[in-house]
mmCIF file of C-alpha atoms in Angstrom:
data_model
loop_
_atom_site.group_PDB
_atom_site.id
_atom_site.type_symbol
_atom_site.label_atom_id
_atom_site.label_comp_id
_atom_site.label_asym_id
_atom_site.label_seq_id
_atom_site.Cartn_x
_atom_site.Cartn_y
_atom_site.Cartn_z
ATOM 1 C CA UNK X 1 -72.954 -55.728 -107.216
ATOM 2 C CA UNK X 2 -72.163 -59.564 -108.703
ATOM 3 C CA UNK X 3 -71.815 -61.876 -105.620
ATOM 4 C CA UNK X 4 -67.947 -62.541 -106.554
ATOM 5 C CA UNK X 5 -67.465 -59.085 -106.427
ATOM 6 C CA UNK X 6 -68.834 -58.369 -103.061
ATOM 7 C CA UNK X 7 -66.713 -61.513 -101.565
ATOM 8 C CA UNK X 8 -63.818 -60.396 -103.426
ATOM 9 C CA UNK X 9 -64.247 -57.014 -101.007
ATOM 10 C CA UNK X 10 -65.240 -58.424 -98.269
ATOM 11 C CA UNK X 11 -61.964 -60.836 -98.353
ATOM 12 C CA UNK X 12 -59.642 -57.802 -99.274
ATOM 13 C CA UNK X 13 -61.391 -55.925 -95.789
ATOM 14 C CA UNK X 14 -60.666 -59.140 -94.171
ATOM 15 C CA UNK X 15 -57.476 -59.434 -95.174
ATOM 16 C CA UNK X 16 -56.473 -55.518 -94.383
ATOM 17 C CA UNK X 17 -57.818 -55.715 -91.194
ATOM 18 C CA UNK X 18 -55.804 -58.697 -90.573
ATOM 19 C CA UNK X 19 -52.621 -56.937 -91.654
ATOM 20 C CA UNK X 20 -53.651 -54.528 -89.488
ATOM 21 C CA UNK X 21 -54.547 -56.379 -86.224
ATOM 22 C CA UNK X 22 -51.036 -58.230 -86.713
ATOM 23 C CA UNK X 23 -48.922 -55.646 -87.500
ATOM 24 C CA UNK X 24 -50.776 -54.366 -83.891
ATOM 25 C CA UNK X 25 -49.469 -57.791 -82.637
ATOM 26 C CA UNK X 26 -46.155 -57.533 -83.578
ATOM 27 C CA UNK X 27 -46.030 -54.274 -82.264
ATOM 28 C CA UNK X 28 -46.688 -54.992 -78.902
ATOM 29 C CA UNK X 29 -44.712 -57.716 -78.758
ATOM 30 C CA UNK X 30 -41.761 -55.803 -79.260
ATOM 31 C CA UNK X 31 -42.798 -52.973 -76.946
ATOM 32 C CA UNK X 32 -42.987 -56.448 -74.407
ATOM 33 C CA UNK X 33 -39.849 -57.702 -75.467
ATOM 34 C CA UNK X 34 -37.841 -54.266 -75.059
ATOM 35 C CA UNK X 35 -39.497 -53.599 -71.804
ATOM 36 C CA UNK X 36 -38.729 -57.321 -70.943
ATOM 37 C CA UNK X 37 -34.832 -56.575 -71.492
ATOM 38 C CA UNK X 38 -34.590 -52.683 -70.436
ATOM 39 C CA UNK X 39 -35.834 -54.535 -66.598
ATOM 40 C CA UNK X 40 -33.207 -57.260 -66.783
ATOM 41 C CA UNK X 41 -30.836 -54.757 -68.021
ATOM 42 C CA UNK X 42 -32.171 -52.504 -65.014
ATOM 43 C CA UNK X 43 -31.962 -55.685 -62.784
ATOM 44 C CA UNK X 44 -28.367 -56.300 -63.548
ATOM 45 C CA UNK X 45 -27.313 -53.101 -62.798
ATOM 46 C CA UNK X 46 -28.700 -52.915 -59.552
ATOM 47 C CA UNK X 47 -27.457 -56.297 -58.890
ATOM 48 C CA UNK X 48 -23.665 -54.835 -59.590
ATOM 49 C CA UNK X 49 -23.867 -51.892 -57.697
ATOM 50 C CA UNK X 50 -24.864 -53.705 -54.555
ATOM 51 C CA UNK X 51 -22.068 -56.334 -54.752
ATOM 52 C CA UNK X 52 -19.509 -53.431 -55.618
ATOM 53 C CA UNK X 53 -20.589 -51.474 -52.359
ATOM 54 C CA UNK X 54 -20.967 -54.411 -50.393
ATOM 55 C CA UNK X 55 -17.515 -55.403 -51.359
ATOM 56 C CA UNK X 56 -15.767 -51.509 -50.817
ATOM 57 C CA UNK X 57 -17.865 -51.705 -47.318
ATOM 58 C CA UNK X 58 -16.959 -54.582 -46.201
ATOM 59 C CA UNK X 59 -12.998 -53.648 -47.562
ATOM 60 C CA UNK X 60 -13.351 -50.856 -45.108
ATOM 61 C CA UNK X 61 -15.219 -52.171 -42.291
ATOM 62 C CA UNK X 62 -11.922 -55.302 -42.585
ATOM 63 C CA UNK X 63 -9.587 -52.418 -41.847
ATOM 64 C CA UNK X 64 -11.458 -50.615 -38.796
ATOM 65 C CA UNK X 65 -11.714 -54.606 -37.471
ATOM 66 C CA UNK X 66 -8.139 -54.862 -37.778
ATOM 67 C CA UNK X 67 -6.819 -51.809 -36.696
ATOM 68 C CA UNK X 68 -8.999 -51.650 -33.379
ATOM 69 C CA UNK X 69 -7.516 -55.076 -32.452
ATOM 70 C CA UNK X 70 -4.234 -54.002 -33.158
ATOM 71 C CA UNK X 71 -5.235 -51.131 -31.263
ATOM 72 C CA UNK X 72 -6.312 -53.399 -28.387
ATOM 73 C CA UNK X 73 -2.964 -55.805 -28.779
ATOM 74 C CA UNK X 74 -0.149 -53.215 -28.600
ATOM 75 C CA UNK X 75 -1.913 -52.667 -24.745
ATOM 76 C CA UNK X 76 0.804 -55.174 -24.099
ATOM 77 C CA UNK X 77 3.875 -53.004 -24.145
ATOM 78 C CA UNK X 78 2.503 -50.391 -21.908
ATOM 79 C CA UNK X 79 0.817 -52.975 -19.399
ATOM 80 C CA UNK X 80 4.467 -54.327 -19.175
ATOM 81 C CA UNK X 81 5.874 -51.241 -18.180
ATOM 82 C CA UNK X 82 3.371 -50.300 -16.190
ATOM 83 C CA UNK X 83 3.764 -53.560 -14.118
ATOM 84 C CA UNK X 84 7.775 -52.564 -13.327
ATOM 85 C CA UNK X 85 6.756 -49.239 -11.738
ATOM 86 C CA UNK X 86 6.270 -49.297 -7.629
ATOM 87 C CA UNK X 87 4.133 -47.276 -5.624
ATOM 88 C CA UNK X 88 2.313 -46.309 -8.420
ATOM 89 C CA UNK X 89 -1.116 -44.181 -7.811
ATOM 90 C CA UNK X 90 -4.533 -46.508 -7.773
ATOM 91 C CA UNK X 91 -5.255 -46.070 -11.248
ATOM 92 C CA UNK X 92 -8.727 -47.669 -12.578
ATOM 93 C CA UNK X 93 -9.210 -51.443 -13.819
ATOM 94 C CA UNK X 94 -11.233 -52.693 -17.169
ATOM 95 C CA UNK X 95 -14.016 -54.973 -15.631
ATOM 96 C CA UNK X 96 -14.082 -57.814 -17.942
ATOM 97 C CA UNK X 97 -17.618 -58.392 -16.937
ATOM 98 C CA UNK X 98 -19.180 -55.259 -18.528
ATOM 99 C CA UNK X 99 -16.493 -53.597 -20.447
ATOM 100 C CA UNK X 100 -16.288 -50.502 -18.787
ATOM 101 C CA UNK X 101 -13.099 -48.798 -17.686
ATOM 102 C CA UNK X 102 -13.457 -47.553 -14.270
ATOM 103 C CA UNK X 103 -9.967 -48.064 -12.992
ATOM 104 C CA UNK X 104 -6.728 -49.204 -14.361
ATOM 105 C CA UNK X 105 -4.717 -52.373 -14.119
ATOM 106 C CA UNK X 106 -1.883 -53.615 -16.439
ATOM 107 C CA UNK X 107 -3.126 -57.170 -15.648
ATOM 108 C CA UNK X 108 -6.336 -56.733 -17.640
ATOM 109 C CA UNK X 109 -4.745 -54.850 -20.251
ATOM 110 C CA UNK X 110 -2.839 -57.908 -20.874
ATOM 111 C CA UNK X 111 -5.573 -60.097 -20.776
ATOM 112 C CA UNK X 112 -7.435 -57.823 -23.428
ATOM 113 C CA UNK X 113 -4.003 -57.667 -25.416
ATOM 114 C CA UNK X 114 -3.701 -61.525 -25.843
ATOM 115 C CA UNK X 115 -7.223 -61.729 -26.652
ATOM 116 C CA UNK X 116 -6.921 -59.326 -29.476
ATOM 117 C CA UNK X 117 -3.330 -60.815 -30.767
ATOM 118 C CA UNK X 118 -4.864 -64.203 -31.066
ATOM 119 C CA UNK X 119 -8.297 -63.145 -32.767
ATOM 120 C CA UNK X 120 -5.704 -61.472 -35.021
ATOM 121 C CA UNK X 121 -4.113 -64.598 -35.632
ATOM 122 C CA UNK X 122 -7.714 -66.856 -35.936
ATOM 123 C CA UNK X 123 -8.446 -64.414 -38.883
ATOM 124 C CA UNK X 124 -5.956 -65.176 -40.742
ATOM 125 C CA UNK X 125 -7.317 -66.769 -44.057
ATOM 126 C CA UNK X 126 -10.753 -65.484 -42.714
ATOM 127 C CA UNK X 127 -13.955 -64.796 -45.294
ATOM 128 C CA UNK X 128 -14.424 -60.716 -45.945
ATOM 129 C CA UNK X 129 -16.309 -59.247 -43.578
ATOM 130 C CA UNK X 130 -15.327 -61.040 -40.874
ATOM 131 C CA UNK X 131 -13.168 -58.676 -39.224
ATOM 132 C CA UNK X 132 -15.552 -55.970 -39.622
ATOM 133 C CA UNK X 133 -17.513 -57.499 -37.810
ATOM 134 C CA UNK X 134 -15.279 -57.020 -35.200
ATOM 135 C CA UNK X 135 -16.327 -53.250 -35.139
ATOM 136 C CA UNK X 136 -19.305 -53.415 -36.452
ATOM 137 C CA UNK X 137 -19.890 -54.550 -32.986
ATOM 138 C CA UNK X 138 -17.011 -52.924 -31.158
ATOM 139 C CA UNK X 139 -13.973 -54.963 -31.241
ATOM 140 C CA UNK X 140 -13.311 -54.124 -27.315
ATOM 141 C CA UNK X 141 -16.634 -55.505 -26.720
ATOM 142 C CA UNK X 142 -16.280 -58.874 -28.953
ATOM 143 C CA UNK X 143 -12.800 -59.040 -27.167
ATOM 144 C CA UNK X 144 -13.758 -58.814 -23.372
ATOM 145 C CA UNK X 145 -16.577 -61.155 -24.306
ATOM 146 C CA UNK X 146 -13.921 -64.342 -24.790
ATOM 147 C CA UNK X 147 -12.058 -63.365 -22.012
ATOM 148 C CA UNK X 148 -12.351 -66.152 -19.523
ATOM 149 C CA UNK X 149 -10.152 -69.874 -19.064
ATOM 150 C CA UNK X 150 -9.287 -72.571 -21.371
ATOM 151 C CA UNK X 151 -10.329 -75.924 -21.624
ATOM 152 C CA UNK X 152 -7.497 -77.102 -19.374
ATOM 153 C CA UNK X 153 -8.762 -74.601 -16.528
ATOM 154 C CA UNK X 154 -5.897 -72.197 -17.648
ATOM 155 C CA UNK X 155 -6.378 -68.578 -17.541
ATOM 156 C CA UNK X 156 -6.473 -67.492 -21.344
ATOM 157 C CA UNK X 157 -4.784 -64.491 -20.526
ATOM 158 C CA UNK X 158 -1.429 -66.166 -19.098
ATOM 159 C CA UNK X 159 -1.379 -68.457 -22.743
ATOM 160 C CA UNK X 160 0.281 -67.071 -25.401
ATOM 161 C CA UNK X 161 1.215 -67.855 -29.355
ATOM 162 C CA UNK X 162 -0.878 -70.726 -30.878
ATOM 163 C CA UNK X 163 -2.148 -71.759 -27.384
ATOM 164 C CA UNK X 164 -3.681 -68.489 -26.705
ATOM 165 C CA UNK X 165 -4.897 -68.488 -30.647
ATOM 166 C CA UNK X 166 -6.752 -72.200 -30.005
ATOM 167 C CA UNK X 167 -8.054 -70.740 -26.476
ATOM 168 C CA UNK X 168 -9.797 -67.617 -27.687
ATOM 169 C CA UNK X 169 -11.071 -69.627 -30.886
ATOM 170 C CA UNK X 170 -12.650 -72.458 -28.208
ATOM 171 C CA UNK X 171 -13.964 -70.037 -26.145
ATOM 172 C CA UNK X 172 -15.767 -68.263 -29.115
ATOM 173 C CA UNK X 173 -17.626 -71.502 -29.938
ATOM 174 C CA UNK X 174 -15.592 -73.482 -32.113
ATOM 175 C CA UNK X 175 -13.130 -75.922 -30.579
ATOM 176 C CA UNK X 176 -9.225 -75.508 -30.865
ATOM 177 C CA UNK X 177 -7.329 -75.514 -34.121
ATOM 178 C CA UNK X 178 -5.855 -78.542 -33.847
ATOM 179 C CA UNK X 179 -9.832 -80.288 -33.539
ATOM 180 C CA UNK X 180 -11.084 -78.913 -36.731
ATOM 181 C CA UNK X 181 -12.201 -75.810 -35.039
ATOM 182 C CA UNK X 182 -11.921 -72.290 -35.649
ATOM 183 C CA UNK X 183 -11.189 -70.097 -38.575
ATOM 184 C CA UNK X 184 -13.435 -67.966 -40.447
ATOM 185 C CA UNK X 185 -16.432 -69.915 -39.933
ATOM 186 C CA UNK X 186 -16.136 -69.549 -36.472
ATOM 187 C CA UNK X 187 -15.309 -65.922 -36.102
ATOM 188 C CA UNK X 188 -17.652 -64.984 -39.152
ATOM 189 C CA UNK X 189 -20.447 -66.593 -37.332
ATOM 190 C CA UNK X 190 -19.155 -64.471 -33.882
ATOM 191 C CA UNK X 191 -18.894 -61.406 -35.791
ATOM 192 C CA UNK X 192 -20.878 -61.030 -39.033
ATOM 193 C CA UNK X 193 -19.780 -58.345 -41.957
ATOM 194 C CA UNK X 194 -21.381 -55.236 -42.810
ATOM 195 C CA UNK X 195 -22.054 -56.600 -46.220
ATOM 196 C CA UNK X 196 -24.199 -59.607 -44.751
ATOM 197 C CA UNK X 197 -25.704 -57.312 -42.247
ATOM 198 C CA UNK X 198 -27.054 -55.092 -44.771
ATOM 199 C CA UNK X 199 -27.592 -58.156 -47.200
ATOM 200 C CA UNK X 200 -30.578 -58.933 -45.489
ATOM 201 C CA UNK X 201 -32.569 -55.555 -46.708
ATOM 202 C CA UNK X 202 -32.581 -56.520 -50.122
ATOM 203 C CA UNK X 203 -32.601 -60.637 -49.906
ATOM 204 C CA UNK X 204 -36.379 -60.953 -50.304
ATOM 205 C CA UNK X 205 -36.540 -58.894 -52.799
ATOM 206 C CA UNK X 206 -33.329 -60.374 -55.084
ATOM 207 C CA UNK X 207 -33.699 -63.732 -54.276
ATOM 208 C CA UNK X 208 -37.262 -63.879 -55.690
ATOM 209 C CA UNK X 209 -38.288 -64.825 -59.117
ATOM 210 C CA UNK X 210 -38.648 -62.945 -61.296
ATOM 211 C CA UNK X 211 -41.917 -62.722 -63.145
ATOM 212 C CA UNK X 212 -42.703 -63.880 -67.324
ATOM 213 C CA UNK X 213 -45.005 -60.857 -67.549
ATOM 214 C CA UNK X 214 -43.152 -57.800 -68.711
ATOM 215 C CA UNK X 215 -45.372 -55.318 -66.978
ATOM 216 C CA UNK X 216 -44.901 -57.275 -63.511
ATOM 217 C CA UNK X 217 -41.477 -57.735 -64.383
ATOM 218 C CA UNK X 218 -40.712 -54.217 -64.323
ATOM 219 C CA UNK X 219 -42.707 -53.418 -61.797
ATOM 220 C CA UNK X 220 -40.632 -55.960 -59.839
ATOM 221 C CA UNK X 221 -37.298 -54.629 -61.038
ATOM 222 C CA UNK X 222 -38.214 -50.996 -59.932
ATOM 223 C CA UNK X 223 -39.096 -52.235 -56.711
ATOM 224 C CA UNK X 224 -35.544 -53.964 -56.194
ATOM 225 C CA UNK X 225 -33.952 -50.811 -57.526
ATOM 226 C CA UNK X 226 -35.605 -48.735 -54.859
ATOM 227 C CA UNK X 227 -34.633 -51.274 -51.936
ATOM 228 C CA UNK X 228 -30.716 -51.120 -53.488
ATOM 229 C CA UNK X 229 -30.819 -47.708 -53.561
ATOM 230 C CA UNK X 230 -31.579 -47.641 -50.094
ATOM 231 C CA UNK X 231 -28.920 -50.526 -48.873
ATOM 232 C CA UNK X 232 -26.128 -49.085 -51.159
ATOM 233 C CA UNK X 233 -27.058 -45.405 -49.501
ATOM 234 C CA UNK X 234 -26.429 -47.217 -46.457
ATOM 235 C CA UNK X 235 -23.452 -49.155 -47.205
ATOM 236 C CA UNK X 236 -21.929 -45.083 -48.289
ATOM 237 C CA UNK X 237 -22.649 -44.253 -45.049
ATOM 238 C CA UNK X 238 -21.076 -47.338 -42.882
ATOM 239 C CA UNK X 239 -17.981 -46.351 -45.184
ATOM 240 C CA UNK X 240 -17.540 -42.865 -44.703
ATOM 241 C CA UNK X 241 -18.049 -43.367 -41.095
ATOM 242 C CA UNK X 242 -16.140 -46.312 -40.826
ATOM 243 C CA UNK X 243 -12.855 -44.389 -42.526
ATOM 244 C CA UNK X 244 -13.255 -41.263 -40.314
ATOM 245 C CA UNK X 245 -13.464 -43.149 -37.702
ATOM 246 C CA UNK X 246 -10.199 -45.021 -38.415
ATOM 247 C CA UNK X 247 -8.335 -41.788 -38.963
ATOM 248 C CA UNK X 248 -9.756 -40.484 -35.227
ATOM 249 C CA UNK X 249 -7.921 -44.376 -33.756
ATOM 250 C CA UNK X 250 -5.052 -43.515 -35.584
ATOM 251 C CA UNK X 251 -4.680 -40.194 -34.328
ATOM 252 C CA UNK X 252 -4.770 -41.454 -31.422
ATOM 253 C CA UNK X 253 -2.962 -44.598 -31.533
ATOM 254 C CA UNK X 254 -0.246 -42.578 -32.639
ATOM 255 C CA UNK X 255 -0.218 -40.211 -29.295
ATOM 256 C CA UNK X 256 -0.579 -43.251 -27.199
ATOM 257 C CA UNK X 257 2.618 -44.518 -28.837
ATOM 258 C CA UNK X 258 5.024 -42.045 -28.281
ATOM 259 C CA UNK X 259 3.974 -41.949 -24.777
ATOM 260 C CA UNK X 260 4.665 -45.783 -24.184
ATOM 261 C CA UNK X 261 8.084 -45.172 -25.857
ATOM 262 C CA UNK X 262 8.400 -41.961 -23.530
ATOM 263 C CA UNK X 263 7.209 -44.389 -20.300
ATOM 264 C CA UNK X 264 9.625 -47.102 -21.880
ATOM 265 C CA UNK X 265 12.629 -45.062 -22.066
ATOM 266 C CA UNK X 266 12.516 -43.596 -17.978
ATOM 267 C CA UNK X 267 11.335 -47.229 -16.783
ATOM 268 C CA UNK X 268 13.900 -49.379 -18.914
ATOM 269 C CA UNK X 269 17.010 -47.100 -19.896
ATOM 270 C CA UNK X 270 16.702 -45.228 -16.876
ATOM 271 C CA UNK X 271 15.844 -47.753 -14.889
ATOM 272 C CA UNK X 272 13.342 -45.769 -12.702
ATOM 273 C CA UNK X 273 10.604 -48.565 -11.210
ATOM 274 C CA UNK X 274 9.511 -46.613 -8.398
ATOM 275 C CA UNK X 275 6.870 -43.441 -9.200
ATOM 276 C CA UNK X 276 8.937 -41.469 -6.013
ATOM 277 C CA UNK X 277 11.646 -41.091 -8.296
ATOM 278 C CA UNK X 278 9.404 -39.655 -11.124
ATOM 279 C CA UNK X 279 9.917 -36.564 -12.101
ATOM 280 C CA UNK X 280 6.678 -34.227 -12.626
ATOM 281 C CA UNK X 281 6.625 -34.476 -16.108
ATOM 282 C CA UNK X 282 7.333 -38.342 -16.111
ATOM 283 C CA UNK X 283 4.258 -38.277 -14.148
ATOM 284 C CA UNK X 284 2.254 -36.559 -16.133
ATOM 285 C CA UNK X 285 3.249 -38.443 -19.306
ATOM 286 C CA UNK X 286 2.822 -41.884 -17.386
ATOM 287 C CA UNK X 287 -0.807 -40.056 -16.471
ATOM 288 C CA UNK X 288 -1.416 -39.160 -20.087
ATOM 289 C CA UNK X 289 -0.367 -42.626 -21.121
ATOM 290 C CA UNK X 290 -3.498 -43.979 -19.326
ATOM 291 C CA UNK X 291 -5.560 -41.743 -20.381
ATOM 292 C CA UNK X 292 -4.959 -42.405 -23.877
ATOM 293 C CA UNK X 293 -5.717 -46.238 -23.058
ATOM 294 C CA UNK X 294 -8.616 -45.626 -21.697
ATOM 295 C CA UNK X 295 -9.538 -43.700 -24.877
ATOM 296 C CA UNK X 296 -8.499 -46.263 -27.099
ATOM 297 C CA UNK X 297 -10.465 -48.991 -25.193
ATOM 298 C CA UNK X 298 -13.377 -46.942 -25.570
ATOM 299 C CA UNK X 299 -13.055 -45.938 -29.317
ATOM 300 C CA UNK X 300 -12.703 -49.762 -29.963
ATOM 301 C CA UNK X 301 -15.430 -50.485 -27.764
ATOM 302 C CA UNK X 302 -18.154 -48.538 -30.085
ATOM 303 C CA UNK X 303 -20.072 -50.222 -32.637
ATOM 304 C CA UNK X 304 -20.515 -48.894 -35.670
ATOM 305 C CA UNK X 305 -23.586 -49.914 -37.021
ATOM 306 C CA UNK X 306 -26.787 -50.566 -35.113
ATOM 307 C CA UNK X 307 -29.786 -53.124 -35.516
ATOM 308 C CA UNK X 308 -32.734 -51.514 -34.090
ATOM 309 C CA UNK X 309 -35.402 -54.240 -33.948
ATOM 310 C CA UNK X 310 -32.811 -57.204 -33.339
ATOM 311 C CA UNK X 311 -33.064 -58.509 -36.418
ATOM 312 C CA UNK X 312 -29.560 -59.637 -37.751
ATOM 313 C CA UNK X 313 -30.150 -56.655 -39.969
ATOM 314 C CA UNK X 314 -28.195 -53.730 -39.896
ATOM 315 C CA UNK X 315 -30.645 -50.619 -39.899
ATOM 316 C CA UNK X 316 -28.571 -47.412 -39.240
ATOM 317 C CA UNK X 317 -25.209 -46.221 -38.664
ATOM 318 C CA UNK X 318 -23.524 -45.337 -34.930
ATOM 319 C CA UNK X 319 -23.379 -41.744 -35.896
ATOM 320 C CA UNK X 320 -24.019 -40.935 -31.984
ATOM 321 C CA UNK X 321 -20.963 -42.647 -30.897
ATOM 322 C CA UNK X 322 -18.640 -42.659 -33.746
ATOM 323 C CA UNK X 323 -18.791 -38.901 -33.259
ATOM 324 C CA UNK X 324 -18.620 -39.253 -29.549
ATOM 325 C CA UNK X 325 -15.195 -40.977 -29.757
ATOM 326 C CA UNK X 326 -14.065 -38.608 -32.725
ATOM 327 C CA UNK X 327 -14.739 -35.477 -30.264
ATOM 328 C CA UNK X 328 -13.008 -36.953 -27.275
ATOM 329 C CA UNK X 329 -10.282 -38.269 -29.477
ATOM 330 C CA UNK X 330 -9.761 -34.850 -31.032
ATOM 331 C CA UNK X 331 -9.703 -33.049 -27.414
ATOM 332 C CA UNK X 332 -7.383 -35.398 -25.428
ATOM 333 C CA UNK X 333 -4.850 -34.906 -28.276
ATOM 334 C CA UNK X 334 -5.332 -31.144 -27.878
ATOM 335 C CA UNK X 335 -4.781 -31.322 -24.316
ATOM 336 C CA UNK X 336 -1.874 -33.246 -24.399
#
């Protein structure tokens, strides 16, 4: 074969075979490139659905917070009945030192009362979250925690309206209103949300770069997805416990209040202050009354989520006591 010829072929192989090799190319850069958007697509998605349950948590977990110190605040009306009747029976006090209720004393419900009312009123304005925190960690507990004496060497229990508000907020760590302190800073730092508890499962993980190589990219993005998966399963949970929980305090916050209004009406229509002149069942429903306190300081005193290693990191949900105070809730009402 002439030389020109045989160049002539060997350039047309040549040039086939580099067709081929970058129509190859091209090929695989396109199987890059869609891989290289299906994992930020992937990544974006799992990016959403964390925020959205974090958010619908932390919704939830801002209602619980609220209600139990609500809960804790309307103490008040019955402690100030309570204190009118004479020759009452030794009921058992709270003991402000470990938050158990051993005893009763209208005195310390106060004191929890105006604790509560004026965390209420430091929220106000507050980041979301922060009042879940309140029973994330029990609000009872968080409450008794800041009972104690003002600045001035007042008792913060004998304060009330802004003064009591500036009190609690100093004695959580932040210095009265009126210096700067306070607000949601302070009481998100007391009392973190469930959303920033659970946060922290995922943060390494999000908060990384992400890689240039499609293959580690992916590999990246499916490990993310797995670790969201996980947090957002856990963020269900903390809801759906969170909500039946709050229907168990209402349940029973709504027992507790007809029998203050019961209590109310003998002690302050009737004018009976002395427990001689109690009938039987104004007893009993004076009896019930205390038991359904108790009850309520208890429910508010369980935290719902728990951090097993003491991490800042919320690991699992209360399921122990939520159901605890769900059973006993459920039975008192019964009895009564």
């Amino acid at each position: 074969m002439p030389l020109p010829i045989v160049i002539g072929v060997a350039a047309a192989v040549a040039g086939i075979a580099g067709v081929g090799a970058g129509a190859h190319g091209g090929v695989n850069i396109k199987k890059a490139k869609d891989k290289e958007n299906e994992a930020k697509t992937l990544h974006e998605e799992c990016c959403n659905k964390f925020v959205e349950k974090g958010t619908l948590t932390d919704e939830t977990m801002d209602k619980l917070g609220i209600l139990e110190l609500e809960t804790l605040s309307s103490f008040e009306d019955f402690s100030n009945v309570a204190a009118k009747i004479q020759n009452k029976p030794e009921f058992a006090a709270i003991d402000t030192s470990c938050t158990e209720l051993p005893e009763f004393n209208s005195d310390g419900l106060r004191a929890v009362s105006v604790m509560a009312k004026a965390t209420i009123g430091g929220l106000a304005g507050a980041a979301a979250g922060t009042a879940g925190g309140f029973a994330a960690a029990g609000a009872t507990t968080s409450v008794v925690a800041t009972l104690g004496t003002a600045s001035t060497g007042t008792a913060i229990s004998t304060l009330s309206g802004a003064a009591a508000t500036n009190a609690t907020l100093a004695a959580l760590g932040g210095g009265s209103l009126a210096m700067g302190g306070g607000g949601a800073a302070v009481l998100g730092g007391a009392a973190a949300g469930a959303g920033i508890l659970v946060g922290g499962v995922i943060v390494n993980v999000i908060g990384r770069k992400l890689s240039d190589n499609a293959e580690e990219l992916m590999e990246q993005v499916l490990e993310e997805k797995e670790s969201v998966d996980q947090a957002c399963a856990l963020f269900d949970d903390i809801r759906e416990s969170a909500e039946q929980y709050a229907k168990a305090i209402e349940a029973t916050q709504h027992e507790y209040a007809k029998h203050v209004e019961e209590i109310s009406l003998v002690v302050n229509s009737l004018g009976k202050t002395d427990w001689n002149d109690f009938t039987e069942k104004e007893k009993r429903s004076f009896e019930s009354t205390v038991l359904l306190v108790g009850l309520l300081f208890n429910m508010c005193k369980t935290n719902i989520v728990i951090d097993d290693d003491g991490d800042g990191i919320t690991d699992r949900v209360n399921h122990d006591g939520i159901n605890k105070g769900i059973k006993e809730s459920s039975r008192l009402i019964e009895m009564l």
